[in-house]
Structures are given as C-alpha cells and as structure tokens.
Amino acid sequence: MTHLLADLTTLRVGGPARKLVEARTDAEVVEAVAAADAAGEPLLLVAGGSNLLVADAGFDGTVVHVATQGVSVASEDACGGGVVTVAAGHSFDAFVATAVQRGWAGVEALSGIPGSVGATPVQNVGAYGQDVAQTIETVRTWDRLERRQRTFVAAELGFGYRTSLLKRSRVALNGPHPESRYVVLDVTFQFPLRAAASEVAYPELARRLGVEVGARVSSAAVRAAVLELRAGKGMVWDPADRSDHDTWSAGSFFTNPLLRPDQADALPTDAPRFPGGDGLVKTSAAWLIDHAGFGKGFGAPGPATLSTKHTLAITNRGGATAADLLALARTVTDGVEARFGIRLVNEPVLVGTSL
C-alpha cells in the first residue's frame, strides 16, 4: 500500500513513504525509531504535519507517525500552579482549549496553531506575544545517539526565536543527511492558575480586544480573539475543510529576520523594527514581502500562491506540487533579497528538497 506524505501534511503535498509506522504509545515510538536506526534507514517523524514540506519524490525511509495522546495533571494548586504533562502526538490546539477551560494561563494566545504538542518546543512555537518557552517545565525525549531516554529542563533547552537545542541537535545517523537527534515523547508545562490571562503583549491582539498593551484579559476572551485573528488570515486548520485553500499552508513560511543594527538602519524608515535580543533588531518578513512587490494572492491563479489573506503564507490552491510551492518561495526570497538585501529563511522543515 502506498502512503503519500501529502495525506499527513497541511500543505497537502509530498510523495510516498517507503515505510510508514503508526505509533500510538511511547514504547511504539521508541521501538520504531530504534528499529530504523538499527537498520540504518533514514527516519522522518510526522505528527500534525503542519510544519513540513516534503518533496514530490517522497521519503525513501521510515516515516513514524506519532499518534500518542493524553493530558496528565500532576498537580493543580494555588502554590505550585498547574503541572501538566502532554503526549507528543496530542493536538496542540486541543490542549490549549483544555488549558483555557481549566484556568491554566500562559498559552491562550497560541490558540489555533496547528500541529502536535511535541513539535512546539522544537520550534519554540509562539504567536501574539507568547511562546511555549514561557510555560514549559521539562521535555522528555528519546536520545537516538545514546539510545536512552533523556529529560531536559527548560533552562537546558536553549530556547530562542523559533529555535531550541532540540532543533539545533541534528546528527547524520543513517546517511549523509542530518536528522533530529532527539525524539520528543512528552512535554510538561507549569502554569499559574488564574482566570485572567497573562498580560496582553501584542498590539494587534490588544486592538482586537479593545484594551491597552499590558492589560490582563480573561483567557477565554484572548482565545476567542486570537482564533478570529487567525481565521481572518486563513491560518486556522480544519482537515475536513477542503474549500478554503488559504488554509492549505504551513502557516508562516518565513521567519521574521533578525538583523544587525546597521542592517536595520538600511531599511526604509517605515519598516517595522522590534527588539530581537542580543543586540539584534527584528523586522517583519510579511512587510518585506509586501514591499518587495509580492502582495496577497501573488502567483494567482496558481497552482501555488501567496495566501489571499496573509502574505507570509505560501498556499496550495488544490493541485500544487512541492516543486510549485518551492518555486514560489524562491521567487519571493530572491525578490526580497534583491530589494532589501535580506535573505528570508524558511520556517517549515524541508524534506528531500531545499530553497
């Protein structure tokens, strides 16, 4: 039986997997990964598939579909807050909904982000002024190099903007191409218990809520506002909806560039600038794309275009191949570099291909 990676990704592209293993328990995940490593087979881990662009040729190795589920509450009291462990394959947005319902504050602004819980610490997933590094306590992994379980506390994970130790730790185990050293098995979060959310830190979200930046608003109100904002940008994934092709994407295709001060000074005066940490300046990839001449819907009628709602998303209009999506991504990156001297970096993981 042929298993197309297109069926496991939100971009709905990707050729066949030579072997697909469905893993519903931690033991099955470890067993499948260890078997592939023992056989010297290339390995690809897939859960929600929202951050992958797989080549049309597919993947000539073992694909492990991580389908573990469950939320376990270790403690829930005013002193220690809520300490909650979530299986790697569990839907992240379903977990956020549970957190809001239970009064676990700190992830409500991450509502609507597709994919699985296990992927979130790898990318340090963030949106609207929050990221998972703010609430993660530990991450339990399978170390493919040492062939044992390892648990990392947050301070060891080296979180940064859309990065972590987990993302940076890649080794060439089964061939010339580096693969992830650590396989996330579960993530433990620690939350303060309060009905009010953390401070609203993002201006766009504050405007939608009708409050000032820094105000505290109920977690439920923040979740509702974020879902509205994301839906307006075509970034709420519904696997059953095959009509809105703006959602056939990997979310933001490019990260916001971190620039040296001299690079930021060279941008037009109206270009967005935000503190990027370590003396760097963050600017908006969406602004750069738009002002380089690539507006919403660029590339129409397709088969691949920028979203009609948000310039940062590259979308499959229904019949696109991975090659089509990459061709559009190259056009955009080349155009932005020619206009501003900045080379955009892709956020999704590219499998079997590159920009």
Short mmCIF file of C-alpha atoms in Angstrom, two decimals:
data_model
loop_
_atom_site.label_atom_id
_atom_site.label_comp_id
_atom_site.label_asym_id
_atom_site.label_seq_id
_atom_site.Cartn_x
_atom_site.Cartn_y
_atom_site.Cartn_z
CA MET A 1 0.00 0.00 0.00
CA THR A 2 1.31 3.44 -0.96
CA HIS A 3 1.33 6.03 1.82
CA LEU A 4 1.54 9.57 0.48
CA LEU A 5 3.05 12.19 2.76
CA ALA A 6 0.55 14.63 1.24
CA ASP A 7 -2.11 12.90 3.33
CA LEU A 8 -0.23 13.70 6.55
CA THR A 9 0.67 17.37 5.94
CA THR A 10 -1.33 20.60 5.97
CA LEU A 11 0.27 21.71 2.69
CA ARG A 12 -1.16 18.51 1.15
CA VAL A 13 1.97 17.84 -0.91
CA GLY A 14 4.61 15.14 -0.65
CA GLY A 15 5.30 11.84 -2.35
CA PRO A 16 5.23 8.31 -0.97
CA ALA A 17 6.88 6.98 2.16
CA ARG A 18 8.77 3.74 1.64
CA LYS A 19 7.56 2.57 5.06
CA LEU A 20 5.01 4.10 7.41
CA VAL A 21 4.69 3.13 11.08
CA GLU A 22 1.76 4.33 13.19
CA ALA A 23 2.94 4.76 16.80
CA ARG A 24 0.24 5.21 19.44
CA THR A 25 2.34 4.72 22.59
CA ASP A 26 5.75 5.92 23.74
CA ALA A 27 7.01 2.35 23.53
CA GLU A 28 5.87 2.08 19.91
CA VAL A 29 7.56 5.39 19.04
CA VAL A 30 10.86 4.29 20.60
CA GLU A 31 10.62 0.81 19.05
CA ALA A 32 10.03 2.21 15.55
CA VAL A 33 12.80 4.79 15.85
CA ALA A 34 15.28 2.27 17.28
CA ALA A 35 14.44 -0.26 14.55
CA ALA A 36 15.06 2.30 11.81
CA ASP A 37 18.34 3.36 13.42
CA ALA A 38 19.48 -0.26 13.81
CA ALA A 39 18.75 -0.87 10.13
CA GLY A 40 20.48 2.33 9.07
CA GLU A 41 17.29 3.65 7.47
CA PRO A 42 16.57 7.36 7.08
CA LEU A 43 13.88 8.43 9.55
CA LEU A 44 11.16 11.06 9.36
CA LEU A 45 8.88 11.87 12.30
CA VAL A 46 5.42 13.21 11.48
CA ALA A 47 2.66 14.18 13.90
CA GLY A 48 0.40 17.07 12.89
CA GLY A 49 2.33 17.66 9.67
CA SER A 50 1.80 21.43 9.88
CA ASN A 51 5.49 22.36 9.59
CA LEU A 52 6.64 20.07 6.78
CA LEU A 53 7.16 20.49 3.06
CA VAL A 54 8.01 17.07 1.65
CA ALA A 55 9.47 16.61 -1.82
CA ASP A 56 7.36 15.13 -4.61
CA ALA A 57 9.72 12.15 -4.70
CA GLY A 58 8.59 11.32 -1.17
CA PHE A 59 10.77 9.85 1.55
CA ASP A 60 12.93 6.78 0.95
CA GLY A 61 12.99 5.56 4.51
CA THR A 62 10.83 5.01 7.59
CA VAL A 63 8.16 7.53 8.46
CA VAL A 64 6.94 7.30 12.06
CA HIS A 65 3.53 8.87 12.53
CA VAL A 66 3.49 9.93 16.19
CA ALA A 67 -0.12 9.47 17.32
CA THR A 68 0.30 9.39 21.11
CA GLN A 69 -2.48 11.12 23.05
CA GLY A 70 -3.28 12.31 26.54
CA VAL A 71 -3.05 15.07 29.14
CA SER A 72 -1.95 14.10 32.65
CA VAL A 73 -2.32 16.54 35.55
CA ALA A 74 0.42 16.05 38.14
CA SER A 75 -0.72 18.87 40.43
CA GLU A 76 -3.17 21.73 40.41
CA ASP A 77 -3.00 24.07 43.38
CA ALA A 78 -2.51 27.75 44.16
CA CYS A 79 1.03 27.21 45.41
CA GLY A 80 2.62 25.25 42.57
CA GLY A 81 0.11 26.09 39.88
CA GLY A 82 -0.86 23.54 37.30
CA VAL A 83 1.78 20.98 36.34
CA VAL A 84 0.60 19.11 33.27
CA THR A 85 2.26 16.51 31.05
CA VAL A 86 1.04 16.17 27.46
CA ALA A 87 1.81 13.39 24.97
CA ALA A 88 3.85 14.43 21.95
CA GLY A 89 1.19 13.46 19.42
CA HIS A 90 -1.64 15.29 21.17
CA SER A 91 -3.23 18.15 19.21
CA PHE A 92 -1.70 21.40 20.44
CA ASP A 93 -4.84 23.46 19.93
CA ALA A 94 -6.94 20.86 21.74
CA PHE A 95 -4.52 21.16 24.64
CA VAL A 96 -4.76 24.98 24.56
CA ALA A 97 -8.55 24.68 24.69
CA THR A 98 -8.23 22.44 27.75
CA ALA A 99 -5.82 24.90 29.38
CA VAL A 100 -8.24 27.79 28.91
CA GLN A 101 -11.12 25.72 30.27
CA ARG A 102 -9.13 24.70 33.36
CA GLY A 103 -7.71 28.18 34.05
CA TRP A 104 -4.10 27.31 33.18
CA ALA A 105 -2.78 30.67 31.97
CA GLY A 106 0.06 31.17 29.54
CA VAL A 107 -0.82 29.51 26.21
CA GLU A 108 -4.16 31.15 25.35
CA ALA A 109 -2.54 33.47 22.76
CA LEU A 110 -1.26 30.35 20.98
CA SER A 111 -4.81 29.26 20.12
CA GLY A 112 -5.39 27.95 16.63
CA ILE A 113 -1.79 26.90 15.97
CA PRO A 114 -1.98 23.55 14.17
CA GLY A 115 0.20 20.53 14.79
CA SER A 116 1.15 18.49 17.81
CA VAL A 117 2.40 19.32 21.30
CA GLY A 118 5.70 17.51 20.69
CA ALA A 119 6.64 19.86 17.88
CA THR A 120 6.15 23.03 19.90
CA PRO A 121 9.36 23.01 21.99
CA VAL A 122 11.46 22.19 18.92
CA GLN A 123 10.45 25.43 17.19
CA ASN A 124 9.67 27.31 20.39
CA VAL A 125 6.30 27.97 18.84
CA GLY A 126 4.96 31.43 19.51
CA ALA A 127 2.36 33.98 18.46
CA TYR A 128 0.73 37.19 19.70
CA GLY A 129 3.29 37.81 22.41
CA GLN A 130 3.51 34.32 23.89
CA ASP A 131 5.73 31.33 23.20
CA VAL A 132 5.87 27.89 24.73
CA ALA A 133 9.24 28.55 26.38
CA GLN A 134 7.36 30.70 28.91
CA THR A 135 5.44 27.74 30.32
CA ILE A 136 7.48 24.60 29.53
CA GLU A 137 8.99 22.91 32.57
CA THR A 138 10.55 19.79 31.04
CA VAL A 139 10.69 17.86 27.77
CA ARG A 140 11.15 14.09 27.82
CA THR A 141 12.91 12.68 24.76
CA TRP A 142 14.45 9.59 23.23
CA ASP A 143 18.13 10.26 22.52
CA ARG A 144 18.90 8.40 19.29
CA LEU A 145 22.66 8.80 19.72
CA GLU A 146 22.90 7.48 23.27
CA ARG A 147 19.86 5.18 22.87
CA ARG A 148 18.20 6.21 26.11
CA GLN A 149 15.52 8.50 27.42
CA ARG A 150 16.64 11.99 28.40
CA THR A 151 14.62 14.67 30.12
CA PHE A 152 15.60 18.31 29.65
CA VAL A 153 14.55 21.12 31.96
CA ALA A 154 13.63 24.39 30.30
CA ALA A 155 16.95 26.07 31.14
CA GLU A 156 18.82 23.34 29.22
CA LEU A 157 16.79 23.74 26.05
CA GLY A 158 18.41 26.95 24.82
CA PHE A 159 15.16 28.50 23.65
CA GLY A 160 15.35 31.37 21.19
CA TYR A 161 13.24 32.87 18.44
CA ARG A 162 11.79 29.82 16.66
CA THR A 163 14.63 27.62 17.83
CA SER A 164 15.83 25.36 20.64
CA LEU A 165 18.51 22.82 21.46
CA LEU A 166 16.14 20.18 20.05
CA LYS A 167 16.03 21.91 16.67
CA ARG A 168 19.77 22.55 16.58
CA SER A 169 20.75 18.98 17.60
CA ARG A 170 20.96 17.17 14.28
CA VAL A 171 23.24 14.23 13.55
CA ALA A 172 23.98 12.12 10.46
CA LEU A 173 22.93 8.78 11.91
CA ASN A 174 21.59 6.94 8.87
CA GLY A 175 23.21 8.53 5.86
CA PRO A 176 24.69 11.84 4.78
CA HIS A 177 21.70 13.99 5.74
CA PRO A 178 21.44 15.15 9.37
CA GLU A 179 18.34 14.09 11.28
CA SER A 180 16.93 15.11 14.65
CA ARG A 181 18.90 13.59 17.49
CA TYR A 182 16.07 13.87 20.00
CA VAL A 183 12.56 12.45 19.60
CA VAL A 184 10.09 14.26 21.85
CA LEU A 185 7.93 11.85 23.87
CA ASP A 186 6.05 14.32 26.05
CA VAL A 187 6.14 17.89 27.30
CA THR A 188 5.47 19.06 30.87
CA PHE A 189 4.10 22.57 31.35
CA GLN A 190 3.78 24.59 34.53
CA PHE A 191 1.04 27.20 34.61
CA PRO A 192 -0.13 29.82 37.06
CA LEU A 193 -3.78 29.25 37.95
CA ARG A 194 -5.90 32.26 37.17
CA ALA A 195 -8.90 33.10 35.06
CA ALA A 196 -7.14 36.21 33.75
CA ALA A 197 -4.58 35.65 31.05
CA SER A 198 -1.01 36.77 31.09
CA GLU A 199 -0.56 40.38 30.08
CA VAL A 200 -1.67 41.11 26.51
CA ALA A 201 1.69 41.81 24.90
CA TYR A 202 0.88 42.13 21.20
CA PRO A 203 -0.57 45.37 19.78
CA GLU A 204 -2.78 43.69 17.15
CA LEU A 205 -4.32 41.44 19.79
CA ALA A 206 -4.79 44.36 22.18
CA ARG A 207 -6.64 46.30 19.47
CA ARG A 208 -8.92 43.32 18.76
CA LEU A 209 -9.70 43.05 22.47
CA GLY A 210 -10.16 46.81 22.86
CA VAL A 211 -7.55 47.13 25.62
CA GLU A 212 -4.12 48.65 26.08
CA VAL A 213 -0.95 46.58 25.71
CA GLY A 214 -0.14 45.22 29.16
CA ALA A 215 -3.76 44.77 30.24
CA ARG A 216 -4.95 41.46 31.65
CA VAL A 217 -7.95 39.85 29.97
CA SER A 218 -9.68 36.53 30.57
CA SER A 219 -8.03 33.57 28.88
CA ALA A 220 -11.31 32.71 27.15
CA ALA A 221 -11.53 36.20 25.63
CA VAL A 222 -7.92 36.02 24.45
CA ARG A 223 -8.51 32.62 22.85
CA ALA A 224 -11.64 33.84 21.05
CA ALA A 225 -9.87 36.96 19.75
CA VAL A 226 -6.81 35.02 18.57
CA LEU A 227 -8.96 32.48 16.74
CA GLU A 228 -10.75 35.36 14.99
CA LEU A 229 -7.45 36.96 14.01
CA ARG A 230 -6.01 33.70 12.72
CA ALA A 231 -9.17 32.83 10.81
CA GLY A 232 -9.02 36.23 9.14
CA LYS A 233 -5.54 35.31 7.90
CA GLY A 234 -6.54 31.83 6.73
CA MET A 235 -4.49 30.23 9.50
CA VAL A 236 -6.98 28.02 11.29
CA TRP A 237 -6.52 24.48 10.00
CA ASP A 238 -9.58 22.28 9.53
CA PRO A 239 -8.67 18.94 7.92
CA ALA A 240 -12.30 18.41 6.91
CA ASP A 241 -12.49 21.73 5.02
CA ARG A 242 -11.13 21.33 1.51
CA SER A 243 -12.69 24.55 0.19
CA ASP A 244 -10.57 27.32 1.75
CA HIS A 245 -7.21 26.89 0.06
CA ASP A 246 -5.71 29.71 2.10
CA THR A 247 -5.57 27.16 4.92
CA TRP A 248 -3.62 24.70 2.75
CA SER A 249 -0.34 26.05 4.05
CA ALA A 250 2.34 25.56 6.67
CA GLY A 251 1.37 28.79 8.40
CA SER A 252 4.07 31.43 8.22
CA PHE A 253 6.51 30.18 5.60
CA PHE A 254 9.32 32.56 6.60
CA THR A 255 10.67 33.63 9.97
CA ASN A 256 10.98 37.31 10.83
CA PRO A 257 14.59 38.30 10.11
CA LEU A 258 16.93 39.19 12.97
CA LEU A 259 19.24 41.95 11.78
CA ARG A 260 22.35 43.71 12.94
CA PRO A 261 21.67 47.37 13.79
CA ASP A 262 23.42 48.54 10.60
CA GLN A 263 21.22 46.25 8.51
CA ALA A 264 18.11 47.55 10.26
CA ASP A 265 19.26 51.15 9.69
CA ALA A 266 19.49 50.45 5.96
CA LEU A 267 15.78 49.59 5.75
CA PRO A 268 13.22 52.24 4.80
CA THR A 269 12.18 54.39 7.75
CA ASP A 270 8.67 52.90 7.82
CA ALA A 271 9.90 49.30 8.06
CA PRO A 272 8.88 47.62 11.34
CA ARG A 273 11.59 47.27 13.95
CA PHE A 274 11.37 45.37 17.24
CA PRO A 275 13.95 44.33 19.84
CA GLY A 276 15.40 40.99 18.78
CA GLY A 277 17.60 40.22 21.76
CA ASP A 278 21.41 40.05 21.89
CA GLY A 279 21.63 43.50 20.32
CA LEU A 280 19.73 42.42 17.21
CA VAL A 281 16.71 44.03 15.61
CA LYS A 282 13.71 42.02 14.40
CA THR A 283 11.78 43.14 11.36
CA SER A 284 8.63 41.81 9.69
CA ALA A 285 9.00 39.22 6.94
CA ALA A 286 5.44 39.98 5.84
CA TRP A 287 6.28 43.70 5.45
CA LEU A 288 9.40 42.87 3.42
CA ILE A 289 7.46 40.52 1.14
CA ASP A 290 4.65 43.00 0.55
CA HIS A 291 7.01 45.93 -0.08
CA ALA A 292 9.14 43.86 -2.46
CA GLY A 293 6.08 43.62 -4.71
CA PHE A 294 4.56 40.33 -3.60
CA GLY A 295 1.07 41.12 -2.38
CA LYS A 296 -1.72 38.89 -1.16
CA GLY A 297 -2.61 36.27 -3.76
CA PHE A 298 0.65 36.72 -5.69
CA GLY A 299 1.04 33.89 -8.18
CA ALA A 300 -2.67 33.56 -8.93
CA PRO A 301 -4.28 31.56 -10.38
CA GLY A 302 -1.75 29.11 -9.05
CA PRO A 303 -1.25 26.23 -8.56
CA ALA A 304 0.75 27.82 -5.72
CA THR A 305 0.16 31.38 -4.49
CA LEU A 306 0.67 33.57 -1.51
CA SER A 307 -2.41 33.48 0.68
CA THR A 308 -5.16 35.88 -0.36
CA LYS A 309 -5.38 36.86 3.33
CA HIS A 310 -1.77 36.98 4.51
CA THR A 311 1.43 37.47 2.51
CA LEU A 312 3.54 35.32 4.84
CA ALA A 313 1.78 32.07 3.91
CA ILE A 314 2.51 30.06 0.75
CA THR A 315 -0.58 28.08 -0.22
CA ASN A 316 -1.60 25.11 -2.33
CA ARG A 317 -4.60 26.09 -4.44
CA GLY A 318 -5.62 22.49 -4.86
CA GLY A 319 -3.29 20.94 -7.41
CA ALA A 320 0.14 22.19 -6.43
CA THR A 321 3.23 20.03 -6.16
CA ALA A 322 6.09 20.57 -3.75
CA ALA A 323 8.08 21.89 -6.71
CA ASP A 324 5.38 24.51 -7.37
CA LEU A 325 5.46 25.71 -3.76
CA LEU A 326 9.25 25.87 -3.70
CA ALA A 327 9.36 27.77 -6.98
CA LEU A 328 7.11 30.43 -5.49
CA ALA A 329 9.16 30.51 -2.29
CA ARG A 330 12.34 31.06 -4.32
CA THR A 331 10.70 33.85 -6.31
CA VAL A 332 9.76 35.61 -3.08
CA THR A 333 13.12 35.11 -1.35
CA ASP A 334 15.03 36.25 -4.44
CA GLY A 335 12.79 39.31 -4.80
CA VAL A 336 13.12 40.34 -1.15
CA GLU A 337 16.89 39.90 -1.28
CA ALA A 338 17.13 41.97 -4.47
CA ARG A 339 15.03 44.75 -2.95
CA PHE A 340 16.31 44.85 0.64
CA GLY A 341 19.49 42.75 0.76
CA ILE A 342 17.91 40.35 3.26
CA ARG A 343 17.59 36.61 2.57
CA LEU A 344 14.47 35.19 4.16
CA VAL A 345 14.71 31.85 5.96
CA ASN A 346 12.02 29.20 5.68
CA GLU A 347 10.21 28.20 8.87
CA PRO A 348 8.82 24.80 7.73
CA VAL A 349 11.18 21.82 7.62
CA LEU A 350 12.03 20.93 4.03
CA VAL A 351 12.29 17.16 3.48
CA GLY A 352 14.16 15.90 0.44
CA THR A 353 14.48 19.36 -1.03
CA SER A 354 15.78 22.86 -0.28
CA LEU A 355 15.42 26.51 -1.20
#
